[in-house]
Amino acid sequence: MQRYFSNKKINNTFLLNEDDWYHINTVMRNKNGDKIEVVYENELYICEIKNNQANIIEMVKIENSINKNVCLVLPLLQEQKMSLVLQKATELGISEIIPILTERSKIKITDNSDKKVMRWQRICKEAAEQSKRLDIPKVYDIVSSFNKLDVEGFKMVCSTREKENTLKKVLKNNLNCDKIVIVVGPEGGLAPSEEDFLISNGFIPVSLGNNIMRVETVPIYLLSVLNYVME
Amino acid sequence: MQRYFSNKKINNTFLLNEDDWYHINTVMRNKNGDKIEVVYENELYICEIKNNQANIIEMVKIENSINKNVCLVLPLLQEQKMSLVLQKATELGISEIIPILTERSKIKITDNSDKKVMRWQRICKEAAEQSKRLDIPKVYDIVSSFNKLDVEGFKMVCSTREKENTLKKVLKNNLNCDKIVIVVGPEGGLAPSEEDFLISNGFIPVSLGNNIMRVETVPIYLLSVLNYVME
């Protein structure tokens, strides 16, 4: 059954947005009487479609499977790579994404950055529906530099300079935290001054080993590993 | 420095293929006297370009970092997803890929399957160059069904029916093998008869937990995890 997220409930009915109704009517070709899943405030409901309304039939009790709180601080990438990372990160259980402008980012902030963030948020919503999540990862507004980044939790930065602190070592000692924040670099890596700034602000530098990965592979790799070790 | 693979050496010179020379001359705009890396029989050489020849300057000693032998048995996917998996699998250290036709594969074997395999092999070669590997993953010819699949090693099949054997449990007890073979399912999953056949042929069914991932995400997730645990 196809899943949709709603953020408004009126009596026994959920409001869905235009994109959802397009998907329901035109892509899925659902008819009156067909059933869909609707998630509202992290709870799952089975609903029946009637004249572009989603009427609640029943609430489904699901054991709490909300993911551990993982926040990815992601440099601006080409749109295609950005979409890939957002989609895969959502499948792999990410909870927050903070897009950031880095010294070596080739992509710049433009006037339509609000629209971009909305687009990224939509990608996460769709991926969350597909992977049957009960929550949608939150995409924050683009942060203009690391000294404007304000995050709490166990903080890591992927480093190519670091040799001692492997991911395995670091995770072994720090999995009992409430929230993990990971900074990955852009193509060309973080500038040494950026890495130094982060380290002096409590970020632990982490080596990802010998494999050389493309920029968009790094967050997918990291989130796969976190998913595995936290399972 | 850009890396290329060669499979032929004449005296002090490596032969590279047409695509490589196109890349060197037109994409990278290298000139006579510029240097490139050439890998030949798993050894790395620094070479100088002169009139479309790659002349050896020196061999570079690298500590043996050839990856553990991991073989991915991959159902035929849409070309775009196939390319993504092959590229990421190469970055994550895969050694062999066996494309296979499954009961629920939506993609069929066509007359030009040889060309497809050559294309997939080329994707792996390019990804191996980018991620500075000393070997290129081998892409085998398409296998027409599981009962034609002939593989040795520690064998796993990703299963949605399996609940007990998590990836963590299975890997914990079986990392001392020489080779790991993993079967992943197509969209819609393996048919129960296919899974039964594999299990009766020594494949261990493995649960990937609660996250619902797209078909192309599963191998990327698995290879990330293997990479991490075997590091």
mmCIF file of C-alpha atoms in Angstrom, chain A residues 22-196:
data_model
loop_
_atom_site.group_PDB
_atom_site.id
_atom_site.type_symbol
_atom_site.label_atom_id
_atom_site.label_comp_id
_atom_site.label_asym_id
_atom_site.label_seq_id
_atom_site.Cartn_x
_atom_site.Cartn_y
_atom_site.Cartn_z
ATOM 1 C CA TYR A 22 -1.582 13.870 -8.393
ATOM 2 C CA HIS A 23 0.355 10.759 -7.389
ATOM 3 C CA ILE A 24 -2.751 9.021 -6.029
ATOM 4 C CA ASN A 25 -5.030 9.830 -8.959
ATOM 5 C CA THR A 26 -2.718 9.960 -11.957
ATOM 6 C CA VAL A 27 0.350 7.861 -11.150
ATOM 7 C CA MET A 28 -1.241 5.165 -8.983
ATOM 8 C CA ARG A 29 -4.678 5.522 -10.654
ATOM 9 C CA ASN A 30 -6.447 4.958 -7.357
ATOM 10 C CA LYS A 31 -10.239 5.145 -7.301
ATOM 11 C CA ASN A 32 -12.779 5.892 -4.585
ATOM 12 C CA GLY A 33 -12.735 3.049 -2.064
ATOM 13 C CA ASP A 34 -9.012 2.268 -2.589
ATOM 14 C CA LYS A 35 -6.850 2.265 0.502
ATOM 15 C CA ILE A 36 -3.673 4.201 1.266
ATOM 16 C CA GLU A 37 -1.394 4.585 4.268
ATOM 17 C CA VAL A 38 -1.176 8.016 5.848
ATOM 18 C CA VAL A 39 1.396 9.037 8.445
ATOM 19 C CA TYR A 40 0.347 11.859 10.752
ATOM 20 C CA GLU A 41 2.447 12.927 13.736
ATOM 21 C CA ASN A 42 4.580 9.764 13.494
ATOM 22 C CA GLU A 43 1.532 7.506 13.650
ATOM 23 C CA LEU A 44 0.361 5.279 10.834
ATOM 24 C CA TYR A 45 -3.264 5.179 9.636
ATOM 25 C CA ILE A 46 -5.024 3.138 6.988
ATOM 26 C CA CYS A 47 -7.344 5.419 5.041
ATOM 27 C CA GLU A 48 -9.920 5.089 2.302
ATOM 28 C CA ILE A 49 -9.972 7.479 -0.614
ATOM 29 C CA LYS A 50 -13.241 9.215 -1.314
ATOM 30 C CA ASN A 51 -13.514 12.239 -3.619
ATOM 31 C CA ASN A 52 -9.953 13.413 -2.946
ATOM 32 C CA GLN A 53 -10.301 12.895 0.761
ATOM 33 C CA ALA A 54 -8.367 10.406 2.884
ATOM 34 C CA ASN A 55 -10.800 9.081 5.480
ATOM 35 C CA ILE A 56 -9.401 7.205 8.455
ATOM 36 C CA ILE A 57 -10.358 3.543 8.716
ATOM 37 C CA GLU A 58 -7.970 2.575 11.493
ATOM 38 C CA MET A 59 -4.790 3.500 13.270
ATOM 39 C CA VAL A 60 -2.006 0.919 13.081
ATOM 40 C CA LYS A 61 0.079 0.362 16.218
ATOM 41 C CA ILE A 62 3.740 0.082 15.285
ATOM 42 C CA GLU A 63 6.484 -0.547 17.782
ATOM 43 C CA ASN A 64 8.560 2.565 18.034
ATOM 44 C CA SER A 65 11.073 2.370 15.195
ATOM 45 C CA ILE A 66 12.015 6.018 14.979
ATOM 46 C CA ASN A 67 15.667 6.102 14.000
ATOM 47 C CA LYS A 68 18.569 7.264 16.130
ATOM 48 C CA ASN A 69 19.152 10.944 15.729
ATOM 49 C CA VAL A 70 21.794 11.344 13.014
ATOM 50 C CA CYS A 71 22.518 14.743 11.501
ATOM 51 C CA LEU A 72 24.485 15.063 8.255
ATOM 52 C CA VAL A 73 26.256 18.345 7.514
ATOM 53 C CA LEU A 74 26.511 18.247 3.741
ATOM 54 C CA PRO A 75 28.404 20.665 1.476
ATOM 55 C CA LEU A 76 26.453 21.931 -1.519
ATOM 56 C CA LEU A 77 26.827 19.448 -4.373
ATOM 57 C CA GLN A 78 25.636 19.346 -7.975
ATOM 58 C CA GLU A 79 21.876 18.829 -7.939
ATOM 59 C CA GLN A 80 22.065 15.263 -9.241
ATOM 60 C CA LYS A 81 24.509 14.226 -6.521
ATOM 61 C CA MET A 82 22.536 16.155 -3.915
ATOM 62 C CA SER A 83 19.356 14.266 -4.871
ATOM 63 C CA LEU A 84 21.167 10.940 -4.686
ATOM 64 C CA VAL A 85 22.575 11.654 -1.231
ATOM 65 C CA LEU A 86 19.254 12.957 0.136
ATOM 66 C CA GLN A 87 17.344 9.962 -1.194
ATOM 67 C CA LYS A 88 19.824 7.354 0.038
ATOM 68 C CA ALA A 89 20.339 9.124 3.374
ATOM 69 C CA THR A 90 16.577 9.015 3.936
ATOM 70 C CA GLU A 91 16.447 5.294 3.135
ATOM 71 C CA LEU A 92 19.318 4.763 5.558
ATOM 72 C CA GLY A 93 17.526 6.508 8.410
ATOM 73 C CA ILE A 94 18.972 10.046 8.559
ATOM 74 C CA SER A 95 17.032 12.489 10.745
ATOM 75 C CA GLU A 96 18.482 15.900 9.838
ATOM 76 C CA ILE A 97 20.427 17.373 6.930
ATOM 77 C CA ILE A 98 22.204 20.700 7.127
ATOM 78 C CA PRO A 99 23.399 21.943 3.727
ATOM 79 C CA ILE A 100 26.486 24.113 4.105
ATOM 80 C CA LEU A 101 28.627 26.343 1.954
ATOM 81 C CA THR A 102 32.294 25.386 2.261
ATOM 82 C CA GLU A 103 35.408 27.165 1.055
ATOM 83 C CA ARG A 104 35.932 24.697 -1.782
ATOM 84 C CA SER A 105 32.256 24.123 -2.678
ATOM 85 C CA LYS A 106 31.933 24.611 -6.420
ATOM 86 C CA ILE A 107 28.231 25.313 -6.016
ATOM 87 C CA LYS A 108 27.300 28.750 -4.707
ATOM 88 C CA ILE A 109 24.280 30.052 -2.835
ATOM 89 C CA THR A 110 21.957 31.800 -5.256
ATOM 90 C CA ASP A 111 18.785 33.852 -4.895
ATOM 91 C CA ASN A 112 16.637 30.761 -5.282
ATOM 92 C CA SER A 113 18.168 28.902 -2.362
ATOM 93 C CA ASP A 114 14.779 28.775 -0.604
ATOM 94 C CA LYS A 115 13.366 26.910 -3.582
ATOM 95 C CA LYS A 116 16.313 24.532 -3.484
ATOM 96 C CA VAL A 117 15.732 23.712 0.155
ATOM 97 C CA MET A 118 12.052 23.088 -0.590
ATOM 98 C CA ARG A 119 13.054 20.797 -3.442
ATOM 99 C CA TRP A 120 15.464 18.860 -1.191
ATOM 100 C CA GLN A 121 12.789 18.591 1.491
ATOM 101 C CA ARG A 122 10.410 17.154 -1.121
ATOM 102 C CA ILE A 123 13.006 14.544 -2.160
ATOM 103 C CA CYS A 124 13.290 13.457 1.482
ATOM 104 C CA LYS A 125 9.514 13.289 1.862
ATOM 105 C CA GLU A 126 9.161 11.062 -1.185
ATOM 106 C CA ALA A 127 12.026 8.820 -0.097
ATOM 107 C CA ALA A 128 10.509 8.583 3.404
ATOM 108 C CA GLU A 129 7.201 7.468 1.867
ATOM 109 C CA GLN A 130 8.938 4.874 -0.298
ATOM 110 C CA SER A 131 10.932 3.457 2.567
ATOM 111 C CA LYS A 132 7.878 3.431 4.842
ATOM 112 C CA ARG A 133 9.264 5.724 7.486
ATOM 113 C CA LEU A 134 7.128 7.333 10.170
ATOM 114 C CA ASP A 135 9.052 10.595 9.976
ATOM 115 C CA ILE A 136 10.517 12.834 7.301
ATOM 116 C CA PRO A 137 14.129 13.961 7.661
ATOM 117 C CA LYS A 138 14.348 17.693 8.241
ATOM 118 C CA VAL A 139 16.354 19.681 5.684
ATOM 119 C CA TYR A 140 17.591 22.942 7.208
ATOM 120 C CA ASP A 141 18.285 26.210 5.424
ATOM 121 C CA ILE A 142 21.719 26.486 3.843
ATOM 122 C CA VAL A 143 24.349 27.556 6.389
ATOM 123 C CA SER A 144 26.814 30.037 4.907
ATOM 124 C CA SER A 145 29.970 28.848 6.711
ATOM 125 C CA PHE A 146 31.163 26.579 9.495
ATOM 126 C CA ASN A 147 31.339 29.362 12.054
ATOM 127 C CA LYS A 148 27.575 29.800 11.636
ATOM 128 C CA LEU A 149 26.983 26.083 12.259
ATOM 129 C CA ASP A 150 25.265 25.495 15.581
ATOM 130 C CA VAL A 151 24.860 21.811 16.463
ATOM 131 C CA GLU A 152 24.870 19.685 19.591
ATOM 132 C CA GLY A 153 25.647 15.993 20.057
ATOM 133 C CA PHE A 154 28.594 13.708 19.371
ATOM 134 C CA LYS A 155 30.351 15.524 16.539
ATOM 135 C CA MET A 156 32.608 13.995 13.863
ATOM 136 C CA VAL A 157 34.340 15.379 10.796
ATOM 137 C CA CYS A 158 35.617 13.126 7.997
ATOM 138 C CA SER A 159 39.259 13.917 7.567
ATOM 139 C CA THR A 160 41.864 12.888 5.013
ATOM 140 C CA ARG A 161 44.665 14.176 7.281
ATOM 141 C CA GLU A 162 43.620 11.976 10.202
ATOM 142 C CA LYS A 163 45.279 8.540 10.266
ATOM 143 C CA GLU A 164 44.883 7.262 13.851
ATOM 144 C CA ASN A 165 41.193 7.724 14.567
ATOM 145 C CA THR A 166 39.498 5.210 12.310
ATOM 146 C CA LEU A 167 35.704 5.200 12.104
ATOM 147 C CA LYS A 168 35.699 1.870 13.936
ATOM 148 C CA LYS A 169 37.703 3.216 16.873
ATOM 149 C CA VAL A 170 35.624 6.347 17.134
ATOM 150 C CA LEU A 171 32.243 4.625 16.902
ATOM 151 C CA LYS A 172 33.259 1.969 19.396
ATOM 152 C CA ASN A 173 33.623 4.561 22.125
ATOM 153 C CA ASN A 174 30.794 6.908 21.280
ATOM 154 C CA LEU A 175 27.646 5.024 20.377
ATOM 155 C CA ASN A 176 25.900 5.814 23.635
ATOM 156 C CA CYS A 177 25.123 9.366 22.642
ATOM 157 C CA ASP A 178 21.674 10.764 21.870
ATOM 158 C CA LYS A 179 22.662 12.374 18.610
ATOM 159 C CA ILE A 180 25.487 12.017 16.111
ATOM 160 C CA VAL A 181 26.528 14.900 13.860
ATOM 161 C CA ILE A 182 28.759 14.152 10.852
ATOM 162 C CA VAL A 183 30.481 16.684 8.621
ATOM 163 C CA VAL A 184 31.635 15.462 5.203
ATOM 164 C CA GLY A 185 33.800 17.476 2.824
ATOM 165 C CA PRO A 186 33.053 18.781 -0.681
ATOM 166 C CA GLU A 187 34.945 17.734 -3.815
ATOM 167 C CA GLY A 188 38.503 18.782 -3.097
ATOM 168 C CA GLY A 189 37.947 18.268 0.628
ATOM 169 C CA LEU A 190 37.604 20.706 3.492
ATOM 170 C CA ALA A 191 40.145 23.511 3.702
ATOM 171 C CA PRO A 192 42.696 22.893 6.502
ATOM 172 C CA SER A 193 41.414 26.022 8.249
ATOM 173 C CA GLU A 194 37.846 24.673 8.185
ATOM 174 C CA GLU A 195 38.957 21.335 9.607
ATOM 175 C CA ASP A 196 40.988 23.085 12.312
#
